[in-house]
Amino acid sequence: MAKIFCVANQKGGVGKTTTTVNLAAGLAKLGQRVLLVDLDPQGNATMGSEVDKRQLSPSVYDVLLEQASVAEARVRAQKCGYDVLGANRDLAGAEVELVGLERREKRLKQALQAVASDYDFVLIDCPPSLSMLTLNGLCAAHGVVVPMQCEYFALEGLSDLVNTIKQVHANLNPKLQVIGLLRVMFDTRITLQQQVSEQLKAHFGEKVFNTVIPRNVRLAEAPSYGLPGVVFDPGARGSQAFLEFAQEMVARTKALPT
Ligand code: ADP
Ligand code: MG
């Protein structure tokens, strides 16, 4: 049965999508069966997984509105080695359309139940907000992976996310937990980043993943080829780090009940 994880941080540009596609590809390389769910109307994880967001029909939007099943909407990303439940601009409308519908925050959870035995991992790329879409992700998930840059305001932003996760845990999804904080776009030459990294470890202890993802231009170039870095250039430093991270995820989530 699939273990389901959100990659979330309400800030934009912190590396959520890069983490989701590269973790998906890394897990696939380890022989895990993976479904990537794109919950961001920008559709970057979709496009970054060799899937054209303009060609999707149906998409995750139709799944949330119960007009299609996951089995109907998923597509295979051949080179990436995983399945994609893709998103495009249609999804921006779902936010409004879901208001007033019943079980609105549990739509994704319910839809994923039908395919849970097809996968070992389901990874959900969340939008940069704590919206109804992110709430659907958090309600469906066993845990949250939080990518973050080690910068001055990083810790401040984290408390909003941690509070939201606590509320969802208390009211909607008692299974939900923070799996870990992932330091991304890390540059060891920058003293401030090392200081923030130390603060993170002091404050969150074991919740900080051991793997650190370096800033690496190959990871940034890969989306323009429609691929995760791990597939586009497996030898690159950033790709190697994500492969290591995939192993850490497998080890860290092994004992989680599904
Ligand atoms: P988010 O999904 O949180 O908005 P992205 O994953 O799209 O963030 O990353 C924001 C930008 O930073 C993108 O242009 C991406 O290619 C780049 N980027 C992400 N991680 C790295 C990294 N480790 N090294 C270099 N560039 C990165
Ligand atoms: Mg993104």
XYZ file of N, CA and C and ligand atoms in Angstrom:
802
model
N 0.837 -1.208 0.000
C 0.000 0.000 0.000
C 0.868 1.252 0.000
N 0.421 2.234 -0.721
C 1.231 3.437 -0.891
C 1.358 4.246 0.383
N 2.538 4.796 0.598
C 2.732 5.843 1.598
C 2.698 7.174 0.849
N 1.974 8.102 1.430
C 1.671 9.340 0.711
C 2.340 10.530 1.408
N 3.079 11.312 0.630
C 3.809 12.446 1.215
C 3.576 13.730 0.436
N 3.335 14.798 1.179
C 3.262 16.132 0.585
C 4.635 16.758 0.628
N 4.989 17.438 -0.432
C 6.157 18.318 -0.392
C 5.590 19.731 -0.297
N 5.755 20.329 0.868
C 5.041 21.587 1.128
C 5.924 22.631 1.793
N 5.630 23.868 1.455
C 6.222 25.055 2.070
C 5.450 26.188 1.415
N 4.853 27.061 2.220
C 3.958 28.050 1.609
C 4.697 29.136 0.854
N 6.026 29.127 0.947
C 6.808 30.071 0.150
C 6.983 29.541 -1.270
N 7.066 30.448 -2.218
C 7.346 30.057 -3.597
C 8.846 30.041 -3.845
N 9.265 29.244 -4.807
C 10.665 29.275 -5.222
C 11.642 28.684 -4.229
N 11.156 27.862 -3.294
C 12.058 27.282 -2.290
C 12.545 25.882 -2.662
N 12.046 25.363 -3.794
C 12.545 24.056 -4.221
C 11.569 22.894 -4.037
N 10.295 23.201 -3.879
C 9.296 22.126 -3.727
C 9.231 21.244 -4.962
N 9.064 21.879 -6.116
C 8.867 21.107 -7.338
C 10.137 20.336 -7.693
N 11.277 20.970 -7.532
C 12.554 20.306 -7.798
C 12.696 19.076 -6.894
N 12.308 19.237 -5.635
C 12.375 18.119 -4.699
C 11.408 17.009 -5.107
N 10.189 17.380 -5.470
C 9.179 16.359 -5.786
C 9.591 15.524 -7.000
N 9.990 16.181 -8.085
C 10.299 15.416 -9.299
C 11.577 14.587 -9.128
N 12.562 15.151 -8.428
C 13.818 14.404 -8.269
C 13.693 13.281 -7.250
N 12.899 13.497 -6.215
C 12.651 12.409 -5.270
C 11.863 11.294 -5.961
N 10.874 11.677 -6.767
C 10.084 10.673 -7.501
C 11.003 9.845 -8.395
N 11.866 10.526 -9.141
C 12.765 9.815 -10.057
C 13.785 8.975 -9.279
N 14.253 9.506 -8.161
C 15.209 8.772 -7.333
C 14.584 7.509 -6.756
N 13.369 7.631 -6.267
C 12.672 6.461 -5.723
C 12.414 5.432 -6.827
N 12.052 5.922 -8.009
C 11.818 5.001 -9.136
C 13.091 4.222 -9.463
N 14.232 4.909 -9.409
C 15.505 4.225 -9.677
C 15.808 3.169 -8.638
N 15.251 3.329 -7.444
C 15.444 2.324 -6.395
C 14.421 1.187 -6.512
N 13.625 1.230 -7.587
C 12.663 0.151 -7.807
C 11.325 0.363 -7.131
N 11.096 1.568 -6.599
C 9.815 1.859 -5.960
C 8.789 2.253 -7.029
N 7.549 1.899 -6.789
C 6.463 2.298 -7.698
C 5.932 3.641 -7.208
N 6.002 4.645 -8.081
C 5.749 6.028 -7.643
C 4.674 6.700 -8.492
N 3.784 7.426 -7.807
C 2.857 8.343 -8.465
C 3.175 9.754 -7.995
N 3.378 10.669 -8.932
C 3.562 12.078 -8.589
C 2.234 12.798 -8.835
N 1.759 13.515 -7.830
C 0.538 14.308 -7.966
C 0.919 15.783 -7.974
N 0.553 16.471 -9.045
C 0.840 17.903 -9.131
C -0.381 18.667 -8.635
N -0.230 19.361 -7.513
C -1.361 20.139 -6.961
C -1.166 21.634 -7.164
N -0.234 22.010 -8.026
C 0.017 23.431 -8.278
C -0.488 23.788 -9.680
N -1.413 24.758 -9.777
C -1.950 25.146 -11.094
C -0.865 25.582 -12.085
N 0.322 25.923 -11.596
C 1.410 26.268 -12.520
C 1.866 25.068 -13.331
N 1.613 23.871 -12.824
C 1.928 22.659 -13.583
C 3.411 22.423 -13.816
N 4.270 22.968 -12.978
C 5.713 22.807 -13.195
C 6.185 21.371 -12.991
N 5.627 20.690 -12.010
C 6.032 19.292 -11.788
C 5.569 18.420 -12.950
N 4.426 18.780 -13.532
C 3.908 18.046 -14.700
C 4.866 18.213 -15.875
N 5.166 19.483 -16.208
C 6.061 19.772 -17.337
C 7.473 19.234 -17.086
N 7.874 19.240 -15.824
C 9.209 18.749 -15.463
C 9.282 17.236 -15.385
N 8.179 16.581 -15.748
C 8.127 15.117 -15.775
C 7.698 14.630 -17.162
N 8.187 15.306 -18.178
C 7.940 14.977 -19.587
C 6.460 14.862 -19.957
N 5.589 15.570 -19.236
C 4.162 15.555 -19.556
C 3.732 16.971 -19.936
N 3.063 17.109 -21.086
C 2.624 18.420 -21.549
C 1.314 18.799 -20.852
N 1.374 19.831 -20.010
C 0.185 20.186 -19.215
C -0.982 20.626 -20.096
N -0.694 21.092 -21.320
C -1.773 21.550 -22.212
C -2.552 20.396 -22.816
N -1.965 19.202 -22.751
C -2.609 18.026 -23.373
C -3.394 17.181 -22.374
N -3.438 17.620 -21.127
C -4.067 16.773 -20.114
C -5.584 16.791 -20.246
N -6.158 15.632 -20.410
C -7.599 15.575 -20.195
C -7.957 14.131 -19.916
N -8.384 13.802 -18.755
C -8.598 14.703 -17.628
C -7.298 15.006 -16.882
N -7.401 15.899 -15.899
C -6.255 16.243 -15.057
C -6.661 16.096 -13.584
N -5.767 16.493 -12.690
C -6.072 16.390 -11.251
C -7.296 17.249 -10.897
N -7.531 18.289 -11.681
C -8.725 19.123 -11.490
C -10.002 18.276 -11.572
N -10.084 17.461 -12.630
C -11.279 16.616 -12.811
C -11.406 15.591 -11.694
N -10.246 15.133 -11.192
C -10.259 14.165 -10.090
C -10.830 14.822 -8.826
N -10.394 16.042 -8.524
C -10.883 16.739 -7.323
C -12.379 17.028 -7.416
N -12.856 17.272 -8.630
C -14.289 17.550 -8.795
C -15.092 16.272 -9.057
N -14.407 15.141 -8.904
C -15.049 13.824 -9.060
C -15.682 13.634 -10.435
N -14.989 14.180 -11.443
C -15.418 13.980 -12.830
C -14.550 12.937 -13.521
N -13.506 12.471 -12.821
C -12.622 11.431 -13.364
C -11.935 10.722 -12.202
N -11.505 9.472 -12.448
C -10.756 8.744 -11.422
C -9.263 8.979 -11.643
N -8.466 8.650 -10.628
C -7.008 8.758 -10.793
C -6.551 7.835 -11.909
N -7.129 6.644 -11.983
C -6.739 5.671 -13.013
C -6.967 6.240 -14.415
N -7.997 7.040 -14.573
C -8.269 7.653 -15.891
C -7.353 8.827 -16.177
N -6.955 9.528 -15.132
C -6.238 10.791 -15.341
C -4.713 10.659 -15.314
N -4.190 9.589 -14.734
C -2.731 9.471 -14.619
C -2.116 9.145 -15.983
N -0.894 9.604 -16.149
C -0.154 9.261 -17.363
C 1.226 8.748 -16.958
N 1.806 7.926 -17.813
C 3.115 7.360 -17.524
C 4.203 8.285 -18.041
N 5.148 8.638 -17.198
C 6.331 9.371 -17.639
C 7.419 8.317 -17.850
N 7.604 7.917 -19.103
C 8.449 6.762 -19.424
C 9.886 6.904 -18.935
N 10.523 8.000 -19.347
C 11.948 8.157 -19.006
C 12.126 8.358 -17.508
N 11.149 9.024 -16.901
C 11.245 9.306 -15.462
C 11.016 8.049 -14.628
N 10.207 7.143 -15.161
C 9.959 5.888 -14.451
C 8.845 5.953 -13.420
N 8.023 6.990 -13.498
C 6.881 7.087 -12.570
C 5.628 7.580 -13.293
N 4.499 7.480 -12.591
C 3.233 7.977 -13.127
C 2.988 9.403 -12.644
N 2.229 10.148 -13.429
C 1.957 11.549 -13.109
C 0.450 11.810 -13.152
N -0.049 12.402 -12.088
C -1.404 12.951 -12.102
C -1.206 14.457 -12.249
N -1.358 14.925 -13.470
C -0.874 16.254 -13.818
C -1.861 17.380 -13.558
N -1.309 18.593 -13.564
C -2.114 19.799 -13.320
C -1.823 20.855 -14.376
N -2.822 21.704 -14.585
C -2.615 22.897 -15.403
C -3.503 24.015 -14.838
N -3.660 25.077 -15.594
C -4.361 26.252 -15.062
C -5.798 25.975 -14.636
N -6.414 24.947 -15.186
C -7.775 24.587 -14.758
C -7.861 24.479 -13.243
N -6.756 23.988 -12.656
C -6.758 23.703 -11.218
C -6.973 24.965 -10.377
N -6.596 26.120 -10.916
C -6.799 27.373 -10.178
C -8.281 27.570 -9.876
N -9.141 27.102 -10.756
C -10.589 27.236 -10.556
C -11.118 26.330 -9.463
N -10.433 25.219 -9.229
C -10.919 24.236 -8.257
C -11.049 24.848 -6.872
N -10.111 25.726 -6.571
C -10.102 26.405 -5.274
C -11.490 26.982 -4.959
N -12.041 27.700 -5.922
C -13.344 28.347 -5.766
C -14.471 27.324 -5.888
N -14.336 26.425 -6.842
C -15.418 25.475 -7.094
C -15.617 24.494 -5.951
N -14.547 24.233 -5.215
C -14.667 23.276 -4.105
C -15.403 23.873 -2.908
N -15.320 25.201 -2.781
C -16.001 25.858 -1.652
C -17.490 25.532 -1.741
N -18.054 25.090 -0.646
C -19.484 24.789 -0.659
C -19.788 23.341 -1.000
N -18.811 22.619 -1.550
C -19.046 21.195 -1.803
C -18.741 20.406 -0.537
N -19.395 19.268 -0.391
C -19.135 18.477 0.816
C -17.803 17.723 0.695
N -17.229 17.391 1.848
C -15.951 16.676 1.929
C -14.884 17.355 1.067
N -14.940 18.676 0.980
C -14.093 19.346 -0.006
C -12.600 19.176 0.246
N -12.218 19.016 1.525
C -10.786 18.886 1.800
C -10.314 17.433 1.718
N -11.259 16.503 1.500
C -10.883 15.085 1.472
C -11.003 14.465 0.082
N -11.178 15.295 -0.924
C -11.384 14.787 -2.282
C -10.183 13.981 -2.794
N -8.990 14.519 -2.570
C -7.790 13.842 -3.074
C -7.571 12.540 -2.311
N -7.727 12.607 -0.995
C -7.553 11.413 -0.170
C -8.429 10.270 -0.689
N -9.698 10.603 -0.914
C -10.642 9.582 -1.364
C -10.259 9.026 -2.737
N -9.869 9.924 -3.631
C -9.523 9.501 -4.991
C -8.295 8.593 -4.997
N -7.336 8.888 -4.109
C -6.095 8.105 -4.096
C -6.299 6.701 -3.526
N -7.337 6.537 -2.706
C -7.584 5.217 -2.108
C -7.718 4.126 -3.165
N -8.304 4.487 -4.304
C -8.557 3.493 -5.349
C -7.272 2.991 -6.012
N -6.178 3.751 -5.897
C -4.928 3.329 -6.553
C -3.813 3.027 -5.541
N -4.170 3.005 -4.265
C -3.142 2.859 -3.214
C -2.315 1.586 -3.378
N -2.919 0.535 -3.906
C -2.160 -0.714 -4.028
C -1.281 -0.747 -5.285
N -1.398 0.267 -6.133
C -0.562 0.327 -7.348
C 0.814 0.924 -7.066
N 0.986 1.537 -5.893
C 2.213 2.312 -5.639
C 2.823 2.032 -4.270
N 4.134 2.305 -4.181
C 4.812 2.314 -2.883
C 4.831 3.732 -2.315
N 4.997 4.710 -3.212
C 5.049 6.115 -2.801
C 4.131 6.970 -3.676
N 3.384 7.847 -3.032
C 2.691 8.911 -3.757
C 3.279 10.224 -3.241
N 3.776 11.055 -4.153
C 4.383 12.336 -3.769
C 3.531 13.472 -4.319
N 3.141 14.380 -3.451
C 2.253 15.471 -3.842
C 3.015 16.790 -3.824
N 3.102 17.436 -4.980
C 3.764 18.746 -5.077
C 2.723 19.825 -4.781
N 2.871 20.512 -3.653
C 1.871 21.492 -3.221
C 2.149 22.878 -3.797
N 1.084 23.692 -3.938
C 1.271 25.079 -4.386
C 1.858 25.925 -3.256
N 2.359 27.121 -3.581
C 2.975 27.976 -2.556
C 1.935 28.746 -1.752
N 1.074 28.032 -1.043
C 0.054 28.680 -0.217
C -0.480 27.634 0.736
N -1.196 28.096 1.755
C -1.872 27.144 2.636
C -3.351 27.193 2.255
N -3.654 26.741 1.040
C -4.985 26.880 0.450
C -5.771 25.575 0.550
N -6.958 25.574 -0.046
C -7.773 24.357 -0.103
C -7.047 23.230 -0.849
N -6.231 23.592 -1.824
C -5.472 22.569 -2.551
C -4.437 21.934 -1.632
N -3.674 22.773 -0.934
C -2.685 22.239 0.009
C -3.381 21.419 1.096
N -4.529 21.893 1.537
C -5.293 21.168 2.559
C -5.682 19.772 2.057
N -6.065 19.675 0.788
C -6.360 18.360 0.209
C -5.132 17.459 0.249
N -3.975 18.053 -0.025
C -2.738 17.279 0.041
C -2.470 16.800 1.459
N -2.604 17.712 2.429
C -2.301 17.371 3.825
C -3.286 16.345 4.382
N -4.524 16.397 3.939
C -5.514 15.421 4.413
C -5.244 14.036 3.841
N -4.650 13.988 2.653
C -4.407 12.702 1.999
C -3.129 12.027 2.493
N -2.247 12.806 3.140
C -0.872 12.336 3.346
C -0.620 11.668 4.697
N 0.399 10.818 4.708
C 0.928 10.299 5.970
C 1.939 11.272 6.560
N 2.564 12.029 5.691
C 3.599 12.914 6.200
C 3.941 14.036 5.238
N 4.722 14.977 5.761
C 5.109 16.150 4.989
C 6.630 16.244 4.930
N 7.120 16.514 3.740
C 8.540 16.818 3.550
C 8.619 18.313 3.265
N 9.442 19.022 4.013
C 9.522 20.476 3.876
C 10.894 20.880 3.338
N 10.957 21.246 2.054
C 12.227 21.758 1.545
C 12.408 23.196 1.988
N 13.602 23.543 2.349
C 13.836 24.937 2.734
C 15.255 25.402 2.440
N 15.348 26.681 2.125
C 16.656 27.289 1.932
C 17.108 27.819 3.280
N 18.377 27.692 3.550
C 18.883 28.144 4.846
C 19.148 29.631 4.800
N 18.080 30.407 4.820
C 18.204 31.858 4.772
C 17.555 32.500 5.978
N 17.762 33.785 6.105
C 17.405 34.478 7.324
C 15.941 34.300 7.736
N 15.012 34.430 6.784
C 13.598 34.363 7.143
C 13.013 32.947 7.087
N 13.862 31.978 6.829
C 13.356 30.614 6.624
C 12.610 30.088 7.845
N 13.166 30.318 9.020
C 12.558 29.784 10.242
C 11.211 30.429 10.534
N 11.128 31.720 10.235
C 9.893 32.451 10.471
C 8.730 31.849 9.666
N 8.981 31.619 8.377
C 7.948 31.048 7.514
C 7.534 29.662 7.976
N 8.480 28.968 8.569
C 8.238 27.587 8.975
C 7.144 27.469 10.031
N 7.045 28.476 10.914
C 6.087 28.333 12.012
C 4.640 28.322 11.511
N 4.328 29.063 10.444
C 2.969 29.017 9.876
C 2.655 27.620 9.359
N 3.632 27.055 8.676
C 3.419 25.721 8.110
C 3.258 24.692 9.225
N 4.123 24.788 10.226
C 4.054 23.831 11.333
C 2.711 23.946 12.063
N 2.213 25.189 12.231
C 0.901 25.370 12.859
C -0.220 24.762 12.027
N -0.157 24.963 10.715
C -1.180 24.374 9.845
C -1.151 22.860 9.953
N 0.049 22.296 9.938
C 0.175 20.846 10.032
C -0.405 20.352 11.370
N -0.148 21.094 12.431
C -0.702 20.712 13.742
C -2.226 20.739 13.730
N -2.787 21.778 13.100
C -4.255 21.880 13.040
C -4.867 20.755 12.227
N -4.232 20.456 11.095
C -4.760 19.367 10.263
C -4.649 18.057 11.032
N -3.530 17.880 11.720
C -3.330 16.679 12.539
C -4.434 16.551 13.591
N -4.768 17.660 14.246
C -5.754 17.629 15.333
C -7.179 17.459 14.829
N -7.490 18.043 13.678
C -8.894 18.104 13.252
C -9.275 17.214 12.080
N -8.330 16.950 11.200
C -8.716 16.295 9.950
C -7.963 15.002 9.644
N -6.709 14.928 10.059
C -5.885 13.785 9.666
C -4.895 13.423 10.770
N -5.325 12.565 11.703
C -4.478 12.227 12.861
C -3.189 11.491 12.491
N -3.114 10.966 11.252
C -1.894 10.266 10.824
C -0.764 11.234 10.492
N -1.136 12.478 10.176
C -0.173 13.406 9.568
C 0.990 13.745 10.492
N 2.195 13.662 9.956
C 3.372 14.091 10.713
C 4.410 14.736 9.788
N 5.274 15.514 10.386
C 6.389 16.059 9.608
C 7.435 14.958 9.492
N 7.740 14.554 8.277
C 8.764 13.520 8.082
C 10.144 14.148 8.238
N 10.292 15.324 7.652
C 11.577 15.976 7.826
C 11.708 17.275 7.059
N 12.717 18.023 7.462
C 13.074 19.267 6.782
C 14.279 18.981 5.901
N 14.174 19.387 4.640
C 15.256 19.134 3.694
C 15.942 20.445 3.329
N 17.222 20.510 3.609
C 17.984 21.711 3.245
C 18.325 21.645 1.757
N 17.849 22.644 1.012
C 18.056 22.644 -0.443
C 18.785 23.904 -0.890
N 19.289 23.863 -2.127
C 20.020 24.995 -2.724
C 21.114 25.454 -1.770
N 21.754 24.498 -1.147
C 22.720 24.815 -0.093
C 24.079 25.167 -0.685
N 24.663 26.209 -0.148
C 25.995 26.633 -0.578
C 26.887 26.705 0.659
N 27.796 25.751 0.784
C 28.631 25.653 1.992
C 29.554 26.862 2.164
N 29.747 27.641 1.070
C 30.656 28.790 1.179
C 30.000 29.960 1.890
N 28.681 29.888 2.026
C 27.976 31.023 2.631
C 27.790 30.780 4.128
N 28.451 31.618 4.919
C 28.452 31.439 6.374
C 27.038 31.472 6.948
N 26.218 32.402 6.448
C 24.856 32.521 6.969
C 24.093 31.200 6.795
N 24.291 30.559 5.650
C 23.575 29.302 5.412
C 24.009 28.240 6.422
N 25.300 28.216 6.737
C 25.775 27.255 7.735
C 25.195 27.559 9.104
N 25.091 28.861 9.416
C 24.533 29.247 10.724
C 23.065 28.838 10.821
N 22.288 29.138 9.764
C 20.866 28.784 9.784
C 20.707 27.257 9.847
N 21.580 26.567 9.142
C 21.549 25.107 9.161
C 21.778 24.576 10.575
N 22.716 25.180 11.282
C 22.975 24.773 12.674
C 21.778 25.075 13.570
N 21.159 26.242 13.337
C 19.959 26.595 14.116
C 18.843 25.579 13.881
N 18.698 25.207 12.622
C 17.662 24.226 12.272
C 17.872 22.934 13.032
N 19.119 22.472 13.037
C 19.418 21.207 13.710
C 19.213 21.331 15.218
N 19.586 22.497 15.763
C 19.407 22.703 17.201
C 17.923 22.690 17.565
N 17.111 23.277 16.694
C 15.692 23.439 16.984
C 14.871 22.200 16.627
N 15.170 21.580 15.504
C 14.341 20.475 15.029
C 15.009 19.106 15.142
N 16.274 19.081 15.536
C 16.961 17.815 15.805
C 16.858 16.809 14.666
N 16.354 15.625 14.984
C 16.309 14.530 14.019
C 15.342 14.757 12.873
N 14.492 15.793 13.026
C 13.555 16.083 11.934
C 14.271 16.707 10.734
N 15.516 17.056 10.898
C 16.283 17.575 9.761
C 16.931 16.379 9.051
N 16.631 16.233 7.757
C 17.237 15.130 6.998
C 18.760 15.266 6.989
N 19.447 14.122 6.984
C 20.911 14.154 6.899
C 21.381 14.664 5.545
N 20.652 14.263 4.498
C 21.046 14.681 3.149
C 20.871 16.188 2.988
N 21.835 16.804 2.343
C 21.754 18.228 1.998
C 21.816 18.325 0.476
N 20.890 19.095 -0.117
C 20.896 19.260 -1.581
C 21.674 20.528 -1.919
N 22.763 20.400 -2.650
C 23.557 21.600 -2.977
C 22.897 22.434 -4.078
N 23.247 23.698 -4.131
C 22.880 24.495 -5.303
C 23.667 23.926 -6.483
N 22.971 23.581 -7.536
C 23.624 22.921 -8.662
C 22.883 23.280 -9.948
N 23.588 23.875 -10.875
C 22.934 24.427 -12.068
C 22.260 23.339 -12.921
N 22.756 22.123 -12.859
C 22.141 21.041 -13.652
C 20.704 20.774 -13.211
N 20.443 20.948 -11.916
C 19.076 20.768 -11.405
C 18.157 21.853 -11.962
N 18.699 23.045 -12.137
C 17.905 24.162 -12.647
C 17.703 24.066 -14.163
N 18.657 23.439 -14.843
C 18.553 23.307 -16.308
C 17.593 22.201 -16.716
N 17.522 21.152 -15.910
C 16.766 19.956 -16.288
C 15.306 20.222 -16.689
N 14.566 21.127 -15.957
C 13.157 21.324 -16.330
C 12.974 21.810 -17.770
N 13.938 22.516 -18.318
C 13.772 22.997 -19.696
C 13.874 21.837 -20.698
N 14.336 20.690 -20.220
C 14.320 19.479 -21.043
C 13.148 18.576 -20.659
N 12.310 19.082 -19.769
C 11.144 18.310 -19.339
C 11.491 17.102 -18.493
N 12.614 17.168 -17.798
C 13.055 16.014 -17.004
C 13.548 16.441 -15.626
N 13.464 15.538 -14.642
C 14.141 15.787 -13.366
C 15.644 15.698 -13.572
N 16.415 16.431 -12.776
C 17.873 16.369 -12.870
C 18.397 14.949 -12.760
N 17.803 14.180 -11.884
C 18.217 12.796 -11.649
C 18.169 11.952 -12.938
N 17.272 12.318 -13.863
C 17.161 11.602 -15.138
C 17.996 12.301 -16.212
N 17.964 13.624 -16.204
C 18.649 14.434 -17.210
C 20.166 14.286 -17.118
N 20.690 14.327 -15.912
C 22.132 14.212 -15.700
C 22.397 13.522 -14.354
N 22.294 12.185 -14.353
C 22.377 11.446 -13.082
C 23.706 11.643 -12.355
N 24.749 12.018 -13.087
C 26.056 12.156 -12.463
C 26.275 13.494 -11.773
N 25.399 14.461 -12.038
C 25.585 15.798 -11.460
C 25.519 15.736 -9.933
N 26.185 16.659 -9.312
C 26.264 16.687 -7.845
C 24.871 16.752 -7.209
N 24.022 17.593 -7.786
C 22.667 17.743 -7.257
C 21.857 16.464 -7.421
N 22.046 15.798 -8.548
C 21.315 14.549 -8.798
C 21.763 13.463 -7.830
N 23.063 13.398 -7.612
C 23.589 12.424 -6.655
C 22.996 12.648 -5.271
N 22.857 13.928 -4.913
C 22.288 14.242 -3.594
C 20.834 13.772 -3.513
N 20.090 13.955 -4.596
C 18.695 13.511 -4.576
C 18.582 11.984 -4.553
N 19.536 11.299 -5.178
C 19.528 9.828 -5.107
C 19.776 9.377 -3.662
N 20.693 10.077 -3.015
C 20.962 9.786 -1.602
C 19.717 10.095 -0.753
N 19.056 11.192 -1.103
C 17.858 11.567 -0.356
C 16.753 10.513 -0.524
N 16.638 9.965 -1.722
C 15.623 8.919 -1.960
C 15.873 7.736 -1.029
N 17.142 7.380 -0.861
C 17.475 6.275 0.049
C 17.121 6.636 1.486
N 17.415 7.876 1.850
C 17.085 8.302 3.212
C 15.574 8.273 3.446
N 14.809 8.667 2.435
C 13.336 8.630 2.554
C 12.828 7.201 2.746
N 13.377 6.285 1.973
C 12.945 4.884 2.096
C 13.214 4.391 3.520
N 14.413 4.686 4.009
C 14.781 4.219 5.351
C 13.919 4.888 6.421
N 13.697 6.178 6.263
C 13.001 6.927 7.301
C 11.511 6.608 7.362
N 10.948 6.173 6.244
C 9.490 5.956 6.201
C 9.118 4.480 6.263
N 10.117 3.629 6.354
C 9.875 2.182 6.347
C 8.889 1.761 7.424
N 9.066 2.324 8.610
C 8.259 1.877 9.762
C 6.886 2.553 9.843
N 6.615 3.521 8.950
C 5.328 4.222 9.015
C 4.196 3.265 8.665
N 3.132 3.240 9.451
C 1.973 2.428 9.054
C 1.266 3.074 7.857
N 0.747 2.258 6.952
C 0.041 2.847 5.792
C -1.427 3.080 6.110
P 8.984 25.861 -5.797
O 8.332 24.672 -6.391
O 9.058 25.815 -4.297
O 8.389 27.141 -6.294
P 11.225 25.220 -7.539
O 11.538 23.793 -7.277
O 10.432 25.526 -8.760
O 10.524 25.865 -6.256
O 12.617 25.992 -7.529
C 12.697 27.392 -7.767
C 13.830 27.658 -8.745
O 15.078 27.261 -8.174
C 13.698 26.887 -10.037
O 14.148 27.700 -11.103
C 14.622 25.696 -9.850
O 15.130 25.200 -11.075
C 15.723 26.289 -8.987
N 16.341 25.300 -8.103
C 15.708 24.487 -7.219
N 16.580 23.729 -6.536
C 17.810 24.045 -7.007
C 19.149 23.616 -6.679
N 19.391 22.693 -5.738
N 20.174 24.190 -7.362
C 19.941 25.137 -8.303
N 18.730 25.582 -8.636
C 17.663 25.057 -8.003
Mg 6.584 24.533 -7.529
